Short mmCIF file of C-alpha atoms in Angstrom, two decimals:
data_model
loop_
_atom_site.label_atom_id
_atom_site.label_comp_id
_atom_site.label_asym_id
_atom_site.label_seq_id
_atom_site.Cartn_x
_atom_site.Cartn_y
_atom_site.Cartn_z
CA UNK X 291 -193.58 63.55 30.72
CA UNK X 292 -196.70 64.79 32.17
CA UNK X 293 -197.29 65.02 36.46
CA UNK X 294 -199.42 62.06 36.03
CA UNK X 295 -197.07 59.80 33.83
CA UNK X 296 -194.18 60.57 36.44
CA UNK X 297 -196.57 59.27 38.65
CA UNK X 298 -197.61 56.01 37.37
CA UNK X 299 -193.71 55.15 36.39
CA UNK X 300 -193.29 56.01 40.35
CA UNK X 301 -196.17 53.45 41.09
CA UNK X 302 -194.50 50.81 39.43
CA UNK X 303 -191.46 51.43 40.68
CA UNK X 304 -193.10 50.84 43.75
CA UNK X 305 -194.76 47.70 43.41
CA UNK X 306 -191.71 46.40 41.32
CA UNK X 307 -189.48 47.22 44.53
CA UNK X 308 -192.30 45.69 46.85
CA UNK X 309 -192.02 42.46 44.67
CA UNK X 310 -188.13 42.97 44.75
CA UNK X 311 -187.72 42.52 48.25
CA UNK X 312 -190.00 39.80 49.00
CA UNK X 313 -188.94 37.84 46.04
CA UNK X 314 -185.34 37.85 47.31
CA UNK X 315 -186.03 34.98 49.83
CA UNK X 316 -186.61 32.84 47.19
CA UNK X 317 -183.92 32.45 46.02
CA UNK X 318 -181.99 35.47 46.69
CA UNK X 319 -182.35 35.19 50.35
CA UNK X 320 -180.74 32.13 50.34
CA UNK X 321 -177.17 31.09 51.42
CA UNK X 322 -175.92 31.48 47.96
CA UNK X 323 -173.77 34.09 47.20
CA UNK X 324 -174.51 34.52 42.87
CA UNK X 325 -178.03 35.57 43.86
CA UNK X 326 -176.90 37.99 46.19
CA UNK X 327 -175.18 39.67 42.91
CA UNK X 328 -178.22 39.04 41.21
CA UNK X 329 -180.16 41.07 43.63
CA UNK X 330 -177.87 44.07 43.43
CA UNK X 331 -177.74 44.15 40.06
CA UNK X 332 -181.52 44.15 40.27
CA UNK X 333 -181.69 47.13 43.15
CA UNK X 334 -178.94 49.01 41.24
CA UNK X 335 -180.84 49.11 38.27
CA UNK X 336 -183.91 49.98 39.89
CA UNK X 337 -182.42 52.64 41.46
CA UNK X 338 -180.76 54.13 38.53
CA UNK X 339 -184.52 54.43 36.80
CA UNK X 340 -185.83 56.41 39.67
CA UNK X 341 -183.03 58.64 39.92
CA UNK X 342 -183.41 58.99 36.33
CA UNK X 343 -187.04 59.47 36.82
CA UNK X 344 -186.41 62.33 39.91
CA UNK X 345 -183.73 63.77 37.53
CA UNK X 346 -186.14 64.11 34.68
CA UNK X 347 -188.95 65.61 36.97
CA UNK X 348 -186.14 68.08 37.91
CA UNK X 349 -187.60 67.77 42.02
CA UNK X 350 -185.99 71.04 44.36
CA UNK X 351 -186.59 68.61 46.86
CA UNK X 352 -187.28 64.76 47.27
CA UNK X 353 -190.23 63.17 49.12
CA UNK X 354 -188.51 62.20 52.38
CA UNK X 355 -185.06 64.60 52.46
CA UNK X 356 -181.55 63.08 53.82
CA UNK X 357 -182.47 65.39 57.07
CA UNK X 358 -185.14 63.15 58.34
CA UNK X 359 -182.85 60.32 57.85
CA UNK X 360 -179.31 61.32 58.64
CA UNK X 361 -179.14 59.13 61.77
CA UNK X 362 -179.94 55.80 60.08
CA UNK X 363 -178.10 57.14 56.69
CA UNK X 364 -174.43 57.47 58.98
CA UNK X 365 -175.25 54.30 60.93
CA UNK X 366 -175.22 52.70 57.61
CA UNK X 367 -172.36 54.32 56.17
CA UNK X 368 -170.20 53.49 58.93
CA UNK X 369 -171.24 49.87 58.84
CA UNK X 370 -170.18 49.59 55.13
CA UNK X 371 -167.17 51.25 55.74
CA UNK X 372 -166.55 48.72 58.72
CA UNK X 373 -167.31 46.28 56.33
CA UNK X 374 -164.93 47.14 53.32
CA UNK X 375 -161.95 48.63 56.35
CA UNK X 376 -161.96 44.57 57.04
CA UNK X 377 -160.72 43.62 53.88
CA UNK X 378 -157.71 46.32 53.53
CA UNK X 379 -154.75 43.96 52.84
CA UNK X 380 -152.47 44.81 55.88
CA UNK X 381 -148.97 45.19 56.08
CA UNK X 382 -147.32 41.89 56.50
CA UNK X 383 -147.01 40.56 60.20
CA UNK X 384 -149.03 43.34 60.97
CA UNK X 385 -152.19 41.55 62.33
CA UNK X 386 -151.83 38.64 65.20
CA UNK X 387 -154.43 36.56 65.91
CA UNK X 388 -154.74 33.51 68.09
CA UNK X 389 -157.50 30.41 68.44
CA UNK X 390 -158.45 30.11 71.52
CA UNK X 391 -158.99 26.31 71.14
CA UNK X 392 -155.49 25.44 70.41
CA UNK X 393 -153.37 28.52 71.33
CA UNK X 394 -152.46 28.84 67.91
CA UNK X 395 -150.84 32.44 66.44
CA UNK X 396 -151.65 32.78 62.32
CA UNK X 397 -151.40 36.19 61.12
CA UNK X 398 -153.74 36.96 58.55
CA UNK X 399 -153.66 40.15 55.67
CA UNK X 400 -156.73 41.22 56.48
CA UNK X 401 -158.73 42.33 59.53
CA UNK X 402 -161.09 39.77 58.50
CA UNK X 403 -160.88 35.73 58.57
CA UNK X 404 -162.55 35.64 55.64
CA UNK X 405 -162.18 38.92 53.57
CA UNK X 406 -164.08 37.26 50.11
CA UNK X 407 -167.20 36.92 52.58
CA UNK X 408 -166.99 40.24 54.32
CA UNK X 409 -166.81 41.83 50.43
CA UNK X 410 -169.72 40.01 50.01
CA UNK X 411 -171.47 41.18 53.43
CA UNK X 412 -170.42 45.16 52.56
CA UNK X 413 -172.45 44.75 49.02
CA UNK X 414 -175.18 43.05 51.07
CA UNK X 415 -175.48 45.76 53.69
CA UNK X 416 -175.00 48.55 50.42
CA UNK X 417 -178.28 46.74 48.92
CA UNK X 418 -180.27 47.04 52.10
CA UNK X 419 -179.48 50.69 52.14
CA UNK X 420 -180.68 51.56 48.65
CA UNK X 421 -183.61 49.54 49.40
CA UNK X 422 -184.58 51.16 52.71
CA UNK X 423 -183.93 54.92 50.79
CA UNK X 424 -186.12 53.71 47.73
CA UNK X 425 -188.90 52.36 50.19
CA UNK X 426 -188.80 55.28 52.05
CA UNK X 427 -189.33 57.76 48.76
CA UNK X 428 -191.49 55.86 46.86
CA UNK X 429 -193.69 54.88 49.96
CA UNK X 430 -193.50 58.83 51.20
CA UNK X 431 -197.39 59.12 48.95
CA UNK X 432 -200.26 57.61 51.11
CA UNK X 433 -202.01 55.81 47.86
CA UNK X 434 -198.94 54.34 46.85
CA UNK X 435 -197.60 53.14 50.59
CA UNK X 436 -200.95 51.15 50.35
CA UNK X 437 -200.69 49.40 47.07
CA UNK X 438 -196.79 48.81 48.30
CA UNK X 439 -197.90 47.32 51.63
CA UNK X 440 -200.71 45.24 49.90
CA UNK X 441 -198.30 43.35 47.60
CA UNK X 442 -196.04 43.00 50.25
CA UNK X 443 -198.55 41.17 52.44
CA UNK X 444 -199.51 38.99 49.50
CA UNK X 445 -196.38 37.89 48.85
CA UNK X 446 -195.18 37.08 52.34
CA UNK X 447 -198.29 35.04 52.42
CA UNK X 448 -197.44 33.48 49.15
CA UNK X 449 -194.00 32.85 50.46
CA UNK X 450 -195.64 31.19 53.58
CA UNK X 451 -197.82 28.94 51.65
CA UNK X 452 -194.27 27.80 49.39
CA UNK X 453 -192.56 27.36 52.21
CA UNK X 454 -195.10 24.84 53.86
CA UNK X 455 -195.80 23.19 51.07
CA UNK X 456 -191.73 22.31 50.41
CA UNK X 457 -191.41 21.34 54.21
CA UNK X 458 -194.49 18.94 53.38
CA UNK X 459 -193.03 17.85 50.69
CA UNK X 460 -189.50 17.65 50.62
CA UNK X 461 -189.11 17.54 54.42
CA UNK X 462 -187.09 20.70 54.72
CA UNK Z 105 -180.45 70.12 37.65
CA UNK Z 106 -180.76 67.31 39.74
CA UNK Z 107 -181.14 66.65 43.57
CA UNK Z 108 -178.97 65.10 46.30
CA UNK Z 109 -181.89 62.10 46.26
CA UNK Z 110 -181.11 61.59 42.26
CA UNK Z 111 -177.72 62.12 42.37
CA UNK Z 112 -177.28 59.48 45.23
CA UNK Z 113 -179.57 56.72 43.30
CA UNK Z 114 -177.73 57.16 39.97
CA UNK Z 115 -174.18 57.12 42.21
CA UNK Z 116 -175.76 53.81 44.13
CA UNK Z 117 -177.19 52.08 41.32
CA UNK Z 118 -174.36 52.60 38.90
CA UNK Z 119 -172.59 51.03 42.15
CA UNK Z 120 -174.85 47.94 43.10
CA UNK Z 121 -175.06 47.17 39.40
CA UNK Z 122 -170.69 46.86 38.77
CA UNK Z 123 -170.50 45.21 42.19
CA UNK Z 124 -173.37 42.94 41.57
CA UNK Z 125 -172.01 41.87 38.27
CA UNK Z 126 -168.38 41.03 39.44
CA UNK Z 127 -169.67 39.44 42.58
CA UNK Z 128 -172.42 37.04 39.96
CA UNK Z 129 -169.59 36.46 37.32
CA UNK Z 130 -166.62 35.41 40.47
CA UNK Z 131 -168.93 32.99 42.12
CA UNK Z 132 -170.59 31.25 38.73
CA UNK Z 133 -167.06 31.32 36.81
CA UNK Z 134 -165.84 28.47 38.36
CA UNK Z 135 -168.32 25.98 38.26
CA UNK Z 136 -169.44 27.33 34.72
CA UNK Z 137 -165.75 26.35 33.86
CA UNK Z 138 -166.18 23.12 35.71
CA UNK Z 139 -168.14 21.59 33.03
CA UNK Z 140 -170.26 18.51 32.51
CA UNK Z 141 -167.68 15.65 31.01
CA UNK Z 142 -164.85 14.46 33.50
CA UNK Z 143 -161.91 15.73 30.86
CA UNK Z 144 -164.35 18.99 31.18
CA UNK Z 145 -163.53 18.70 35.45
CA UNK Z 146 -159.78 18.13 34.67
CA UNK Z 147 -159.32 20.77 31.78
CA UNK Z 148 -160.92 23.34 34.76
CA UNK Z 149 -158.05 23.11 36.97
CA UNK Z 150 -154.90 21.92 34.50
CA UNK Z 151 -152.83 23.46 33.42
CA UNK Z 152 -154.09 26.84 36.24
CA UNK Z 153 -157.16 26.26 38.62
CA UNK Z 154 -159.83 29.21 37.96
CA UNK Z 155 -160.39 31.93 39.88
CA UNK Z 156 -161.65 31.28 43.68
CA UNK Z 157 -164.98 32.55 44.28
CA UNK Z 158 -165.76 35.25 47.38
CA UNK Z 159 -167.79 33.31 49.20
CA UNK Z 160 -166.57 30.89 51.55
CA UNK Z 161 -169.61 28.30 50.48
CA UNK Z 162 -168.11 28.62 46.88
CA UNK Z 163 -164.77 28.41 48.11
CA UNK Z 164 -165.28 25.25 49.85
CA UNK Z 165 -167.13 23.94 46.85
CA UNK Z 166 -164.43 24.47 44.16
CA UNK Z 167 -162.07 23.02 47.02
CA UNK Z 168 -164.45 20.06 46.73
CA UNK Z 169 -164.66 20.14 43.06
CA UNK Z 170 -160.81 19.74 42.49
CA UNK Z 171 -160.50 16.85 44.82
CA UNK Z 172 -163.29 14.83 43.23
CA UNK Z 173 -162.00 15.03 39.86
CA UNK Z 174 -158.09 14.30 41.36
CA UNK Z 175 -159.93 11.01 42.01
CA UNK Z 176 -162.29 10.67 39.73
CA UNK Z 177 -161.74 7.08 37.50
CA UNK Z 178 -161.28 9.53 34.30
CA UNK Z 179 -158.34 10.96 36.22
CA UNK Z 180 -156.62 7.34 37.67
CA UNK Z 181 -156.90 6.49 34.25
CA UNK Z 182 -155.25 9.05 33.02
CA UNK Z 183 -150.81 8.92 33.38
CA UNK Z 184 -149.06 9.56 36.41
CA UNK Z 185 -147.88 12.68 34.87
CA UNK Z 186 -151.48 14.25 34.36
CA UNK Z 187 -153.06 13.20 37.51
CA UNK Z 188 -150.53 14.74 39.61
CA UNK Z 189 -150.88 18.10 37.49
CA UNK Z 190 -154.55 17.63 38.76
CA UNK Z 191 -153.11 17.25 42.01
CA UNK Z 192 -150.74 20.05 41.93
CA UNK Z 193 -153.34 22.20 40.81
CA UNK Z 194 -155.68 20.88 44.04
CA UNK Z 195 -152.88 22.05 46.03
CA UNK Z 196 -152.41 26.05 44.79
CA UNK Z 197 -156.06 26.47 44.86
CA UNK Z 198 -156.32 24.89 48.37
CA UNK Z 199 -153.19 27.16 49.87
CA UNK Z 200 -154.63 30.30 48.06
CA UNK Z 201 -157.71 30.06 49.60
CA UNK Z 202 -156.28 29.30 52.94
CA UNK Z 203 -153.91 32.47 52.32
CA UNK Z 204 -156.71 34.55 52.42
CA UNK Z 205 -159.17 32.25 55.11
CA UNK Z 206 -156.33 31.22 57.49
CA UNK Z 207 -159.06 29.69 59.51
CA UNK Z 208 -160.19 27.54 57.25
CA UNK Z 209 -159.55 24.25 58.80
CA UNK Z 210 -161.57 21.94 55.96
CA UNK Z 211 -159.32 23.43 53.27
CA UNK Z 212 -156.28 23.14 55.03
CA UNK Z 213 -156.96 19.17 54.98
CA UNK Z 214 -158.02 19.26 51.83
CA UNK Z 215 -154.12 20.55 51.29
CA UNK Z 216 -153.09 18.34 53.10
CA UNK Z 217 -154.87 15.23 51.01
CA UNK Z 218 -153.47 17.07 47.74
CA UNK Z 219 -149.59 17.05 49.06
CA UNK Z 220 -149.74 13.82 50.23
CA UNK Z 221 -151.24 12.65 46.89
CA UNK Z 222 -148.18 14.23 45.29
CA UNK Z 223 -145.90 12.98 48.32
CA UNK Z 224 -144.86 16.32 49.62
CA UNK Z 225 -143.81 15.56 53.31
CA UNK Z 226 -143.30 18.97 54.30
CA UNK Z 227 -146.46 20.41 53.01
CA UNK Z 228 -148.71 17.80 54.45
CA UNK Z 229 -147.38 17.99 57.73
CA UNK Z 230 -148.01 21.81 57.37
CA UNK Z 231 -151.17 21.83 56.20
CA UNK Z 232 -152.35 19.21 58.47
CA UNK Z 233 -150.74 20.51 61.72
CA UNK Z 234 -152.54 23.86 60.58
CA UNK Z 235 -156.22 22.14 60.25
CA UNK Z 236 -156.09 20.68 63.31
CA UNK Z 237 -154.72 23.69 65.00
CA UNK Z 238 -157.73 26.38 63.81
CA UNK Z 239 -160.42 23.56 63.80
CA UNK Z 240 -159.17 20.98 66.60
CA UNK Z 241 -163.22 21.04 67.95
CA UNK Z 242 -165.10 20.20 64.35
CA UNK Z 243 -165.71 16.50 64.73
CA UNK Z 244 -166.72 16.64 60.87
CA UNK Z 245 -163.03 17.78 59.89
CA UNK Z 246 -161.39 15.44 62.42
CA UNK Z 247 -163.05 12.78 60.92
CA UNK Z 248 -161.31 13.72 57.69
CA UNK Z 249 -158.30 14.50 59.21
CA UNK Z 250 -158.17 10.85 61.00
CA UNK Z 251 -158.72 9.77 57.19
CA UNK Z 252 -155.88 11.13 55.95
CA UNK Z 253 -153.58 10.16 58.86
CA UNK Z 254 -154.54 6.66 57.68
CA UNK Z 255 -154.32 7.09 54.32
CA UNK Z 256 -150.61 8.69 54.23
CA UNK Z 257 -149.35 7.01 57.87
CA UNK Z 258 -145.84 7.05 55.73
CA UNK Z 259 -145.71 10.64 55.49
CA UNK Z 260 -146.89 11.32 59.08
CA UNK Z 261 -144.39 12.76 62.23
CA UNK Z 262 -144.69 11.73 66.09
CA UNK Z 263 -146.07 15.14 66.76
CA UNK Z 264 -149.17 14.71 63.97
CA UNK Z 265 -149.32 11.30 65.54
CA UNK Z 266 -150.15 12.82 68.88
CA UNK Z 267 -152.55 14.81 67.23
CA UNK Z 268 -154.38 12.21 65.55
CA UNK Z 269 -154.95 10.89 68.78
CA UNK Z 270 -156.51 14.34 70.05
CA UNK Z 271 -158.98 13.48 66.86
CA UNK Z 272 -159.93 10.26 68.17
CA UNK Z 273 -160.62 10.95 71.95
CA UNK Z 274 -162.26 14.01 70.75
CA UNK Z 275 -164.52 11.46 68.14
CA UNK Z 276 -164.58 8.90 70.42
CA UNK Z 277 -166.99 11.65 72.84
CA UNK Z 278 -168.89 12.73 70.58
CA UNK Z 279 -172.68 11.26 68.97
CA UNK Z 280 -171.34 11.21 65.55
CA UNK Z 281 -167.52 10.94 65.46
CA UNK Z 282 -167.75 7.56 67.41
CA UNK Z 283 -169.59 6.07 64.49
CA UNK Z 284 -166.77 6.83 62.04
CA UNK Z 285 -164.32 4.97 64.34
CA UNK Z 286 -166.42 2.66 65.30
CA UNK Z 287 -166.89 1.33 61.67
CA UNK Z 288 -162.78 2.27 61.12
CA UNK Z 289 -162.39 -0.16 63.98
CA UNK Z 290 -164.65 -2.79 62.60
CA UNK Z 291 -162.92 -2.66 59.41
CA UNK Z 292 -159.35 -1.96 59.90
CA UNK Z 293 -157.37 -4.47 62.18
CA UNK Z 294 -154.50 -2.31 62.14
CA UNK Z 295 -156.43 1.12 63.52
CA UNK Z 296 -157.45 -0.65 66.48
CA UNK Z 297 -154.26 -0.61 68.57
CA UNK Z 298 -154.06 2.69 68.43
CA UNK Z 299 -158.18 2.88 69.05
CA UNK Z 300 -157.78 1.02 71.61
CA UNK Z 301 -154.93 3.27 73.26
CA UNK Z 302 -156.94 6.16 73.36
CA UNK Z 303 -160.20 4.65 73.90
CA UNK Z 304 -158.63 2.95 77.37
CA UNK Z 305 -157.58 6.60 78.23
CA UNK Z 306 -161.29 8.00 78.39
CA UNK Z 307 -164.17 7.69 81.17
CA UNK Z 308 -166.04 4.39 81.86
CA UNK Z 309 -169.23 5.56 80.35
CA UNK Z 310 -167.90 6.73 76.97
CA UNK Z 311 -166.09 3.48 76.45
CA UNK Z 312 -168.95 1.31 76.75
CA UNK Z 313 -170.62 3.63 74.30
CA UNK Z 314 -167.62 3.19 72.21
CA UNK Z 315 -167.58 -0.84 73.09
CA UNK Z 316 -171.79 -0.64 71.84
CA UNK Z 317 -171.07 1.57 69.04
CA UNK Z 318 -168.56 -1.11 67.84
CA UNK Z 319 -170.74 -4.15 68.27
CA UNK Z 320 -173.49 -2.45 66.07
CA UNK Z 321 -171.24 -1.55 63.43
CA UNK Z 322 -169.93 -4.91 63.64
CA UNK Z 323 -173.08 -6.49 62.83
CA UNK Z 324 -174.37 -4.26 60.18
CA UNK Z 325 -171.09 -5.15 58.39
CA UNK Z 326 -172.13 -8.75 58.23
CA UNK Z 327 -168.58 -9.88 60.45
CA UNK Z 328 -169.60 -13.11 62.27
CA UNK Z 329 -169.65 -12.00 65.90
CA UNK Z 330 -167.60 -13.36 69.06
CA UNK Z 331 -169.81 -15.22 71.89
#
């Protein structure tokens, strides 16, 4: 694969990713949790074909390193750990935890009140890592940044333009 | 060789891809299993209810799914023997989600409504002490829970008593909740002693809402009224 043929597969990557993210709040955005596997199975896979594509080019070094990142990259980490930590099954009677409103005790397994949702957050906040990372190498060429920026603004205005004409329609 | 960037795509992707799969099949199993037909809805949770989805919209919503068809006219129709199945299943998928969401006040009632279908004393009082104890503020799930106090007034103790009447000074303040009793009242001669207990026990001002609330409902039923 030639210089320039790694770089038009990069391209579309980009725009692909730019289209990717926007396209998530409609439907994948919403309150329903299938899409959210949709969408990870659709950032997963695009991130598997540009690693594949980095692999390939054989890189010594990528366009924006883990260095100039590490602060945001450990923020993240932590809050997926955080994330999954709250849905360790405890040891029984372990956890205590009482509702204000009646003065209730339950004791729960897990950390969290609702350990299928927190799973479910943890994959979300997983996706919005890989997404930042990708953005951040693909978007790390001037030329490309600008295509990626342009679609992004024409689909947010796209977006705008669905969205008003549903809450003319349908009222919501 | 590759880089740290490649390696950690490939590592991520392979990752996002397995969890995003699992997560799309959990949450889509159960109302692909669901089906169309109504012996389609009963087949889904007899003789085992499917797995519960992670979410707690799709937990509610299978929760939902499983009462509707316990009283769906394909199911009444049905014998005794295979509604109740329907009923006992209602009642394992409720609890197991509420193992895992203690909070879950909805569910819990929803418990509730599925012991009491099947006449299990204990395990409606349970489950319906436990709704009202992690939701006692949610005028949409006292509402519910004054249904099923009603509904299975055989199977209910003093103390649930008392806390029925928690659920009806509670709906009895608020914009929407007096509505329910208000029509309850209207249409049930034998709720309004007890409406009328708790009603008497609340400040001037919300009980001539409560007395206006009840004249409208009154007369949007069609009831001839007094002069």
């Amino acid at each position: 694969m030639s210089r320039a043929e790694r770089s038009k597969v990069s391209d579309a990557i980009g725009v692909w990713l730019a289209v990717l993210t926007v396209a998530c709040a409609v439907p994948f955005g919403g309150n329903i949790a299938a899409f959210w596997g949709v969408q990870a199975m659709l950032v997963g896979l695009t991130a598997l074909v540009y690693g594949g594509v980095v692999a390939i080019q054989r890189r010594r070094r990528s366009t924006v390193g883990f260095s100039s990142i590490w602060h945001i990259a450990i923020l993240w980490a932590v809050f997926c750990a955080a994330a999954i930590f709250q849905t360790v099954q405890s040891p029984a009677g372990l956890l205590q935890f009482t509702v204000p409103a009646s003065g209730a005790v339950i004791t729960p397994g897990t950390i969290s009140l609702a350990p299928g949702q927190t799973a479910l957050t943890a994959m979300q906040l997983a996706v919005y890592g890989i997404v930042f990372y990708l953005a951040v190498q693909l978007a790390g060429r001037g030329a490309r940044s600008e295509v990626m920026l342009r679609v992004v603004f024409w689909l947010v205005v796209a977006v705008a333009i669905f969205g008003l004409l549903l809450s003319s329609t349908l009222g919501s | 060789m590759a880089n740290a960037s490649s390696l950690f795509l490939i590592a991520g992707g392979l990752l996002l891809v397995a969890s995003g799969g699992y997560v799309t099949a959990r949450e889509i199993q159960a109302f692909v299993s669901y089906g169309e037909t109504p012996a389609q809805h009963v087949s889904a949770f007899v003789p085992a209810p499917p797995p519960i989805p992670l979410s707690s919209d799709g937990q509610v919503s299978i929760a939902q799914d499983c009462q509707a068809t316990s009283w769906a006219l394909d199911t009444l129709l049905r014998t005794v023997e295979e509604r109740q199945s329907v009923v006992r299943s209602c009642y394992a998928l409720d609890t197991e989600i509420t193992t895992h969401s203690p909070t879950n006040g909805f569910v819990w009632a929803m418990a509730a409504y599925a012991a009491g279908e099947s006449g299990q004393s204990e395990n409606f009082k349970a489950a319906l002490q436990q709704s009202f104890q992690v939701s006692p503020f949610e005028q949409w799930i006292a509402e519910y829970r004054v249904d099923l106090s009603e509904r299975y007034s055989t199977l209910m103790s003093p103390a649930l008593f008392d806390l029925e009447r928690k659920d009806l000074a509670m709906l009895a303040q608020s914009k929407k909740g007096i509505r329910s009793i208000a029509e309850r009242y209207a249409n049930s001669p034998d709720f309004r002693e007890k409406v009328v207990e708790v009603v008497s026990g609340l400040p001037d001002s919300d009980q001539r809402r409560f007395l206006a609330e009840v004249k409208k409902a009154v007369s949007e039923l069609g009831y001839p009224q007094q002069p």
